[in-house]
Amino acid sequence: MEQVVNDPDNRNNPMIQEEKKLFDGGKLLTPSFVLKVTREKTIDVSKAGFSIVFSGSPRTMFEAFGDDKNRGLVDILDEQYGKENALFVLLDIDPGVAIQRNKNRRVCSVCATAILYNDEHQHKTCPLCGGELRTRAVDNPAVLETRIKEYEERTKPIVAELEKRGYKINKVNAAAKPFDVFAELKKKLQL
């Protein structure tokens, strides 16, 4: 969704600019907008014969499970890939640790590589391509607090509902070092 709201081609789209304001302020995007985009992309990717991975989606009960008029993303995944192939991972991390990491993260303005905070190396430019490093609007502490509140109120309930529906939630300790988190993700997903 970050790519959609920050795409220069969408600068003159009033609806997407409203979504960008929500995103930049740490609020979750409008659930009907997110569900429409993720549903369409999921079907397109499935029809092309590929698997799909979502990072941070679904984020609301509506996006996950829909309502009487809209099928949610979970139903679409079941339909397109089969329930047995739908894997869910919860990156479990203390909010304080998440805030500390994200408020210090920088992103390359050229290649978009995320540069994690390191006391020994306070980079000004990207070590990969030399591009200028920037801080994302969503990585300032006030916005991070809003994002955590949004998660607790609107996203966390999805986990319980998924478990109730018989899905296994693969929990990964996201406070570990990034390479350890990645290794654990691969193990949980049997990659």
Coordinates of N, CA and C in Angstrom, one line a residue:
M1 N 0.8 -1.2 0.0 CA 0.0 0.0 0.0 C 0.9 1.3 0.0
E2 N 2.0 1.1 0.6 CA 3.0 2.3 0.7 C 3.3 2.7 -0.8
Q3 N 3.6 1.7 -1.6 CA 3.9 2.0 -3.0 C 2.7 2.7 -3.7
V4 N 1.5 2.3 -3.4 CA 0.4 2.9 -4.1 C 0.2 4.4 -3.7
V5 N 0.3 4.6 -2.4 CA 0.1 6.0 -1.9 C 1.2 6.9 -2.2
N6 N 2.4 6.4 -2.5 CA 3.6 7.2 -2.8 C 3.9 7.2 -4.3
D7 N 3.2 6.5 -5.1 CA 3.5 6.5 -6.5 C 3.2 7.9 -7.1
P8 N 4.2 8.4 -7.8 CA 4.1 9.8 -8.4 C 2.9 9.8 -9.4
D9 N 2.6 8.7 -10.0 CA 1.4 8.7 -10.9 C 0.1 9.0 -10.2
N10 N 0.1 8.8 -8.9 CA -1.2 9.0 -8.1 C -1.2 10.3 -7.4
R11 N -0.3 11.3 -7.7 CA -0.3 12.6 -7.1 C -1.6 13.4 -7.3
N12 N -2.2 13.2 -8.5 CA -3.4 13.9 -8.8 C -4.7 13.2 -8.5
N13 N -4.6 12.0 -7.9 CA -5.8 11.2 -7.6 C -6.2 11.6 -6.2
P14 N -7.3 12.3 -6.0 CA -7.8 12.8 -4.7 C -8.0 11.7 -3.7
M15 N -8.6 10.6 -4.1 CA -8.8 9.5 -3.2 C -7.5 8.9 -2.6
I16 N -6.6 8.7 -3.5 CA -5.3 8.2 -3.1 C -4.5 9.2 -2.2
Q17 N -4.7 10.5 -2.5 CA -4.0 11.5 -1.6 C -4.6 11.5 -0.2
E18 N -5.9 11.2 -0.1 CA -6.6 11.1 1.2 C -6.0 9.9 1.9
E19 N -5.8 8.8 1.2 CA -5.2 7.6 1.8 C -3.8 7.9 2.3
K20 N -3.1 8.7 1.5 CA -1.7 9.0 1.8 C -1.6 9.8 3.1
K21 N -2.6 10.7 3.3 CA -2.6 11.5 4.6 C -2.8 10.5 5.8
L22 N -3.7 9.5 5.6 CA -3.8 8.5 6.7 C -2.5 7.8 6.9
F23 N -1.9 7.3 5.8 CA -0.7 6.5 5.9 C 0.4 7.3 6.6
D24 N 0.6 8.6 6.1 CA 1.7 9.4 6.7 C 1.5 9.7 8.2
G25 N 0.2 9.7 8.6 CA -0.2 10.0 10.0 C -0.2 8.8 10.9
G26 N 0.1 7.7 10.3 CA 0.2 6.4 11.1 C -1.1 5.7 11.2
K27 N -2.2 6.3 10.6 CA -3.5 5.6 10.6 C -3.6 4.5 9.6
L28 N -4.4 3.6 9.9 CA -4.7 2.5 8.9 C -5.5 3.1 7.7
L29 N -5.2 2.6 6.5 CA -5.9 3.1 5.3 C -7.4 2.6 5.4
T30 N -8.2 3.3 4.6 CA -9.6 2.9 4.5 C -9.8 1.4 4.2
P31 N -10.4 0.6 5.0 CA -10.4 -0.8 4.8 C -11.0 -1.2 3.4
S32 N -12.1 -0.5 3.0 CA -12.7 -0.9 1.7 C -11.7 -0.6 0.5
F33 N -10.9 0.4 0.6 CA -9.8 0.7 -0.4 C -8.8 -0.4 -0.4
V34 N -8.3 -0.8 0.8 CA -7.3 -1.8 0.9 C -7.8 -3.1 0.4
L35 N -9.0 -3.5 0.8 CA -9.5 -4.8 0.4 C -9.7 -4.8 -1.1
K36 N -10.1 -3.7 -1.7 CA -10.3 -3.7 -3.2 C -9.0 -4.0 -3.9
V37 N -7.9 -3.2 -3.4 CA -6.6 -3.4 -4.0 C -6.0 -4.8 -3.8
T38 N -6.1 -5.3 -2.6 CA -5.5 -6.6 -2.3 C -6.2 -7.7 -2.9
R39 N -7.5 -7.6 -3.0 CA -8.4 -8.6 -3.6 C -8.0 -8.7 -5.1
E40 N -8.0 -7.6 -5.8 CA -7.7 -7.6 -7.2 C -6.3 -8.1 -7.5
K41 N -5.3 -7.7 -6.7 CA -3.9 -8.1 -6.9 C -3.8 -9.6 -6.6
T42 N -4.4 -10.1 -5.6 CA -4.4 -11.5 -5.3 C -4.9 -12.4 -6.4
I43 N -6.0 -12.0 -6.9 CA -6.6 -12.8 -8.0 C -5.7 -12.7 -9.3
D44 N -5.2 -11.5 -9.6 CA -4.3 -11.4 -10.7 C -3.1 -12.3 -10.6
V45 N -2.4 -12.3 -9.4 CA -1.2 -13.0 -9.2 C -1.5 -14.5 -9.2
S46 N -2.7 -14.9 -8.7 CA -3.1 -16.3 -8.7 C -3.3 -16.8 -10.1
K47 N -4.0 -16.0 -10.9 CA -4.3 -16.4 -12.3 C -3.0 -16.5 -13.1
A48 N -2.0 -15.8 -12.7 CA -0.7 -15.8 -13.4 C 0.1 -17.1 -13.0
G49 N -0.4 -17.8 -12.0 CA 0.2 -19.0 -11.5 C 1.3 -18.8 -10.5
F50 N 1.3 -17.7 -9.8 CA 2.3 -17.4 -8.8 C 1.7 -17.4 -7.4
S51 N 2.6 -17.6 -6.4 CA 2.2 -17.5 -5.0 C 2.2 -16.0 -4.7
I52 N 1.7 -15.7 -3.5 CA 1.7 -14.3 -3.0 C 2.1 -14.2 -1.6
V53 N 2.7 -13.1 -1.2 CA 3.1 -12.9 0.2 C 2.6 -11.4 0.5
F54 N 1.9 -11.3 1.6 CA 1.6 -10.0 2.1 C 2.4 -9.6 3.3
S55 N 2.8 -8.4 3.4 CA 3.5 -7.9 4.6 C 2.6 -6.8 5.2
G56 N 2.1 -7.2 6.4 CA 1.2 -6.2 7.1 C -0.2 -6.1 6.5
S57 N -0.7 -7.2 5.9 CA -2.0 -7.2 5.4 C -2.6 -8.6 5.6
P58 N -3.8 -8.7 6.0 CA -4.8 -7.6 6.3 C -4.6 -7.0 7.6
R59 N -5.1 -5.7 7.8 CA -4.9 -5.0 9.0 C -6.2 -4.7 9.8
T60 N -7.3 -5.0 9.1 CA -8.6 -4.8 9.8 C -9.4 -6.0 9.7
M61 N -10.4 -6.2 10.5 CA -11.3 -7.3 10.4 C -12.0 -7.3 9.1
F62 N -12.4 -6.1 8.6 CA -13.1 -6.0 7.3 C -12.2 -6.5 6.2
E63 N -11.0 -6.1 6.2 CA -10.0 -6.5 5.2 C -9.9 -8.0 5.2
A64 N -9.8 -8.6 6.4 CA -9.5 -10.0 6.5 C -10.8 -10.8 6.2
F65 N -11.9 -10.4 6.7 CA -13.1 -11.3 6.7 C -14.3 -10.7 5.9
G66 N -14.2 -9.4 5.5 CA -15.3 -8.8 4.8 C -16.5 -8.6 5.6
D67 N -17.6 -8.5 4.9 CA -18.9 -8.4 5.5 C -20.0 -9.1 4.7
D68 N -21.2 -8.8 4.9 CA -22.3 -9.5 4.1 C -22.2 -9.2 2.6
K69 N -21.6 -8.1 2.2 CA -21.6 -7.7 0.8 C -20.2 -7.9 0.1
N70 N -19.2 -8.1 1.0 CA -17.8 -8.1 0.5 C -17.1 -9.3 1.0
R71 N -16.5 -10.1 0.2 CA -15.6 -11.2 0.7 C -14.3 -10.7 1.1
G72 N -13.8 -11.1 2.2 CA -12.5 -10.6 2.7 C -11.4 -11.3 2.1
L73 N -10.2 -10.9 2.4 CA -9.0 -11.4 1.8 C -8.7 -12.9 2.2
V74 N -9.1 -13.3 3.4 CA -8.9 -14.7 3.8 C -9.7 -15.6 2.9
D75 N -11.0 -15.2 2.6 CA -11.8 -16.0 1.7 C -11.2 -16.1 0.3
I76 N -10.7 -15.0 -0.2 CA -10.0 -14.9 -1.5 C -8.8 -15.8 -1.6
L77 N -8.0 -15.8 -0.5 CA -6.8 -16.6 -0.5 C -7.2 -18.1 -0.5
D78 N -8.2 -18.4 0.3 CA -8.7 -19.8 0.3 C -9.2 -20.3 -1.0
E79 N -9.9 -19.4 -1.7 CA -10.5 -19.7 -3.0 C -9.4 -19.9 -4.0
Q80 N -8.4 -19.0 -4.0 CA -7.4 -19.0 -5.0 C -6.3 -20.0 -4.8
Y81 N -6.0 -20.2 -3.5 CA -4.8 -21.1 -3.2 C -5.1 -22.3 -2.4
G82 N -6.3 -22.3 -1.7 CA -6.7 -23.4 -0.8 C -6.3 -23.1 0.6
K83 N -7.2 -23.4 1.5 CA -6.9 -23.1 2.9 C -5.6 -23.7 3.4
E84 N -5.3 -24.9 3.0 CA -4.1 -25.6 3.4 C -2.8 -24.8 3.0
N85 N -2.9 -24.0 2.0 CA -1.7 -23.2 1.6 C -1.7 -21.8 2.1
A86 N -2.6 -21.4 2.9 CA -2.6 -20.0 3.4 C -1.9 -20.1 4.8
L87 N -0.7 -19.4 4.8 CA 0.1 -19.4 6.0 C 0.2 -18.0 6.6
F88 N 0.0 -18.0 7.9 CA 0.0 -16.7 8.6 C 1.2 -16.6 9.5
V89 N 1.9 -15.5 9.5 CA 3.1 -15.3 10.4 C 2.8 -14.0 11.2
L90 N 3.0 -14.1 12.5 CA 2.9 -13.0 13.4 C 4.3 -12.6 13.9
L91 N 4.8 -11.4 13.5 CA 6.1 -11.0 14.0 C 5.9 -10.3 15.3
D92 N 6.2 -11.0 16.4 CA 6.0 -10.6 17.7 C 7.1 -9.8 18.3
I93 N 6.8 -8.6 18.7 CA 7.8 -7.7 19.2 C 7.2 -6.7 20.2
D94 N 7.9 -6.4 21.2 CA 7.5 -5.4 22.2 C 7.4 -4.0 21.5
P95 N 6.3 -3.3 21.8 CA 6.2 -2.0 21.1 C 7.4 -1.0 21.3
G96 N 8.0 -1.1 22.5 CA 9.1 -0.2 22.7 C 10.3 -0.5 21.9
V97 N 10.5 -1.8 21.6 CA 11.6 -2.2 20.8 C 11.3 -1.8 19.3
A98 N 10.1 -2.0 18.9 CA 9.7 -1.6 17.5 C 9.9 -0.1 17.3
I99 N 9.5 0.7 18.3 CA 9.6 2.2 18.2 C 11.1 2.5 18.1
Q100 N 11.9 1.9 19.0 CA 13.4 2.2 19.0 C 14.0 1.9 17.6
R101 N 13.6 0.8 17.0 CA 14.2 0.4 15.7 C 13.7 1.3 14.6
N102 N 12.4 1.5 14.6 CA 11.9 2.3 13.4 C 12.2 3.8 13.5
K103 N 12.3 4.4 14.7 CA 12.6 5.8 14.7 C 14.1 6.1 14.2
N104 N 14.9 5.0 14.3 CA 16.3 5.2 13.8 C 16.6 4.7 12.4
R105 N 15.6 4.0 11.8 CA 15.8 3.4 10.5 C 15.8 4.5 9.5
R106 N 16.7 4.3 8.5 CA 16.8 5.2 7.3 C 16.6 4.4 6.1
V107 N 16.1 5.0 5.0 CA 15.8 4.3 3.8 C 16.5 5.1 2.7
C108 N 17.2 4.4 1.8 CA 17.9 5.0 0.7 C 16.9 5.6 -0.3
S109 N 17.1 6.9 -0.7 CA 16.2 7.6 -1.6 C 16.4 7.1 -3.0
V110 N 17.4 6.3 -3.3 CA 17.6 5.8 -4.7 C 17.2 4.3 -4.8
C111 N 17.8 3.4 -4.0 CA 17.5 2.0 -4.1 C 16.5 1.4 -3.1
A112 N 16.0 2.3 -2.2 CA 15.0 1.9 -1.2 C 15.5 0.9 -0.2
T113 N 16.8 0.7 -0.1 CA 17.3 -0.2 0.9 C 17.1 0.4 2.3
A114 N 16.6 -0.4 3.3 CA 16.4 0.0 4.6 C 17.8 -0.2 5.4
I115 N 18.2 0.9 6.0 CA 19.5 0.8 6.8 C 19.1 0.9 8.2
L116 N 19.4 -0.2 9.0 CA 19.0 -0.3 10.4 C 20.0 0.5 11.2
Y117 N 19.5 1.0 12.3 CA 20.4 1.8 13.3 C 21.5 0.9 13.8
N118 N 22.7 1.6 13.9 CA 23.9 0.9 14.4 C 24.7 2.0 15.0
D119 N 25.0 1.8 16.3 CA 25.8 2.8 17.1 C 27.2 3.1 16.4
E120 N 27.7 2.1 15.8 CA 29.1 2.2 15.2 C 29.1 2.9 13.9
H121 N 28.0 2.8 13.1 CA 28.0 3.4 11.8 C 26.7 4.2 11.6
Q122 N 26.8 5.5 11.8 CA 25.7 6.3 11.5 C 25.8 6.9 10.1
H123 N 25.3 6.1 9.2 CA 25.4 6.4 7.8 C 24.6 7.6 7.4
K124 N 25.2 8.4 6.5 CA 24.6 9.5 5.9 C 24.1 9.2 4.5
T125 N 24.9 8.2 3.9 CA 24.5 7.8 2.5 C 24.4 6.3 2.5
C126 N 23.7 5.8 1.5 CA 23.5 4.3 1.4 C 24.9 3.6 1.1
P127 N 25.2 2.6 1.9 CA 26.4 1.8 1.7 C 26.4 1.0 0.4
L128 N 25.2 0.8 -0.1 CA 25.1 0.0 -1.4 C 25.2 0.8 -2.6
C129 N 24.5 1.9 -2.7 CA 24.6 2.7 -4.0 C 25.0 4.2 -3.8
G130 N 25.2 4.6 -2.6 CA 25.6 6.0 -2.3 C 24.5 7.0 -2.3
G131 N 23.2 6.5 -2.4 CA 22.1 7.5 -2.4 C 21.9 8.1 -1.0
E132 N 21.3 9.2 -1.0 CA 21.0 9.9 0.2 C 20.0 9.1 1.1
L133 N 20.2 9.0 2.4 CA 19.3 8.3 3.3 C 18.2 9.3 3.8
R134 N 17.0 8.8 3.9 CA 15.9 9.6 4.4 C 15.2 8.8 5.5
T135 N 14.4 9.5 6.2 CA 13.5 8.9 7.2 C 12.1 8.9 6.7
R136 N 11.5 7.8 6.7 CA 10.1 7.7 6.3 C 9.2 8.5 7.2
A137 N 8.1 9.1 6.7 CA 7.2 9.9 7.5 C 6.6 9.0 8.6
V138 N 6.4 7.7 8.3 CA 5.8 6.8 9.3 C 6.7 6.4 10.4
D139 N 8.0 6.8 10.3 CA 9.0 6.3 11.3 C 9.3 7.3 12.4
N140 N 8.5 8.4 12.5 CA 8.8 9.3 13.7 C 8.0 8.8 14.9
P141 N 8.5 9.0 16.1 CA 7.9 8.4 17.3 C 6.4 8.7 17.5
A142 N 5.9 9.9 17.2 CA 4.5 10.1 17.4 C 3.6 9.3 16.4
V143 N 4.1 9.2 15.2 CA 3.4 8.3 14.2 C 3.5 6.9 14.6
L144 N 4.6 6.4 15.1 CA 4.8 5.1 15.6 C 3.8 4.7 16.7
E145 N 3.7 5.6 17.6 CA 2.7 5.4 18.7 C 1.3 5.2 18.2
T146 N 0.9 6.0 17.2 CA -0.4 5.9 16.6 C -0.5 4.6 15.9
R147 N 0.5 4.2 15.2 CA 0.5 2.9 14.5 C 0.3 1.7 15.4
I148 N 1.0 1.8 16.6 CA 0.9 0.7 17.6 C -0.5 0.7 18.1
K149 N -1.1 1.8 18.4 CA -2.5 1.9 18.9 C -3.4 1.3 17.9
E150 N -3.2 1.7 16.6 CA -4.1 1.1 15.5 C -3.9 -0.4 15.5
Y151 N -2.7 -0.9 15.6 CA -2.5 -2.4 15.6 C -3.3 -3.0 16.7
E152 N -3.1 -2.5 17.9 CA -3.8 -3.1 19.1 C -5.3 -3.2 19.0
E153 N -5.8 -2.1 18.5 CA -7.3 -2.0 18.4 C -7.9 -2.6 17.1
R154 N -7.2 -2.6 16.0 CA -7.8 -3.0 14.7 C -7.2 -4.2 14.1
T155 N -5.9 -4.5 14.4 CA -5.3 -5.6 13.7 C -5.2 -6.8 14.6
K156 N -4.8 -6.7 15.8 CA -4.6 -7.8 16.7 C -5.8 -8.7 16.8
P157 N -7.1 -8.2 16.8 CA -8.2 -9.1 16.8 C -8.3 -10.1 15.7
I158 N -7.6 -9.9 14.6 CA -7.6 -10.8 13.4 C -7.0 -12.1 13.8
V159 N -5.9 -12.0 14.6 CA -5.2 -13.3 15.0 C -6.1 -14.2 15.7
A160 N -6.9 -13.8 16.7 CA -7.8 -14.6 17.4 C -8.9 -15.2 16.5
E161 N -9.4 -14.4 15.5 CA -10.4 -14.9 14.6 C -9.8 -15.9 13.6
L162 N -8.6 -15.7 13.2 CA -7.9 -16.7 12.3 C -7.8 -18.1 13.1
E163 N -7.3 -18.0 14.3 CA -7.2 -19.2 15.1 C -8.5 -19.9 15.3
K164 N -9.6 -19.1 15.6 CA -10.9 -19.7 15.7 C -11.4 -20.4 14.5
R165 N -10.9 -19.9 13.3 CA -11.3 -20.5 12.0 C -10.4 -21.7 11.6
G166 N -9.5 -22.0 12.5 CA -8.6 -23.2 12.3 C -7.3 -22.9 11.6
Y167 N -6.9 -21.7 11.5 CA -5.6 -21.4 10.9 C -4.5 -21.4 12.0
K168 N -3.4 -21.9 11.6 CA -2.2 -21.8 12.5 C -1.5 -20.5 12.4
I169 N -1.2 -19.8 13.5 CA -0.5 -18.6 13.5 C 1.0 -18.9 13.8
N170 N 1.9 -18.7 12.9 CA 3.3 -19.0 13.1 C 3.9 -17.7 13.7
K171 N 4.3 -17.8 15.0 CA 4.8 -16.6 15.7 C 6.3 -16.7 15.6
V172 N 6.9 -15.5 15.3 CA 8.3 -15.3 15.2 C 8.7 -14.2 16.1
N173 N 9.8 -14.4 16.9 CA 10.3 -13.3 17.8 C 11.0 -12.3 16.9
A174 N 10.3 -11.2 16.7 CA 10.8 -10.1 15.8 C 11.8 -9.2 16.5
A175 N 12.0 -9.4 17.8 CA 13.0 -8.6 18.6 C 14.4 -9.1 18.3
A176 N 14.5 -10.3 17.7 CA 15.9 -10.9 17.5 C 16.5 -10.0 16.4
K177 N 17.8 -10.4 16.1 CA 18.5 -9.7 15.0 C 17.9 -10.0 13.7
P178 N 17.9 -9.1 12.8 CA 17.2 -9.3 11.5 C 17.5 -10.6 10.8
F179 N 18.8 -11.0 10.8 CA 19.1 -12.3 10.1 C 18.5 -13.5 10.8
D180 N 18.4 -13.4 12.2 CA 17.8 -14.5 12.9 C 16.2 -14.5 12.7
V181 N 15.6 -13.3 12.6 CA 14.2 -13.3 12.3 C 14.0 -13.9 10.9
F182 N 14.8 -13.6 9.9 CA 14.7 -14.1 8.6 C 14.8 -15.7 8.6
A183 N 15.8 -16.1 9.3 CA 16.0 -17.6 9.4 C 14.8 -18.3 10.1
E184 N 14.3 -17.7 11.1 CA 13.1 -18.3 11.7 C 11.9 -18.2 10.8
L185 N 11.7 -17.2 10.1 CA 10.6 -17.1 9.1 C 10.8 -18.2 8.1
K186 N 11.9 -18.4 7.5 CA 12.2 -19.5 6.5 C 11.8 -20.8 7.2
K187 N 12.2 -21.0 8.4 CA 11.9 -22.3 9.1 C 10.4 -22.5 9.2
K188 N 9.7 -21.5 9.7 CA 8.3 -21.6 9.9 C 7.5 -21.8 8.6
L189 N 8.0 -21.2 7.6 CA 7.4 -21.3 6.3 C 7.9 -22.5 5.5
Q190 N 8.9 -23.2 6.0 CA 9.5 -24.4 5.4 C 10.1 -24.1 4.0
L191 N 10.8 -23.0 4.0 CA 11.5 -22.6 2.8 C 12.9 -23.0 2.8

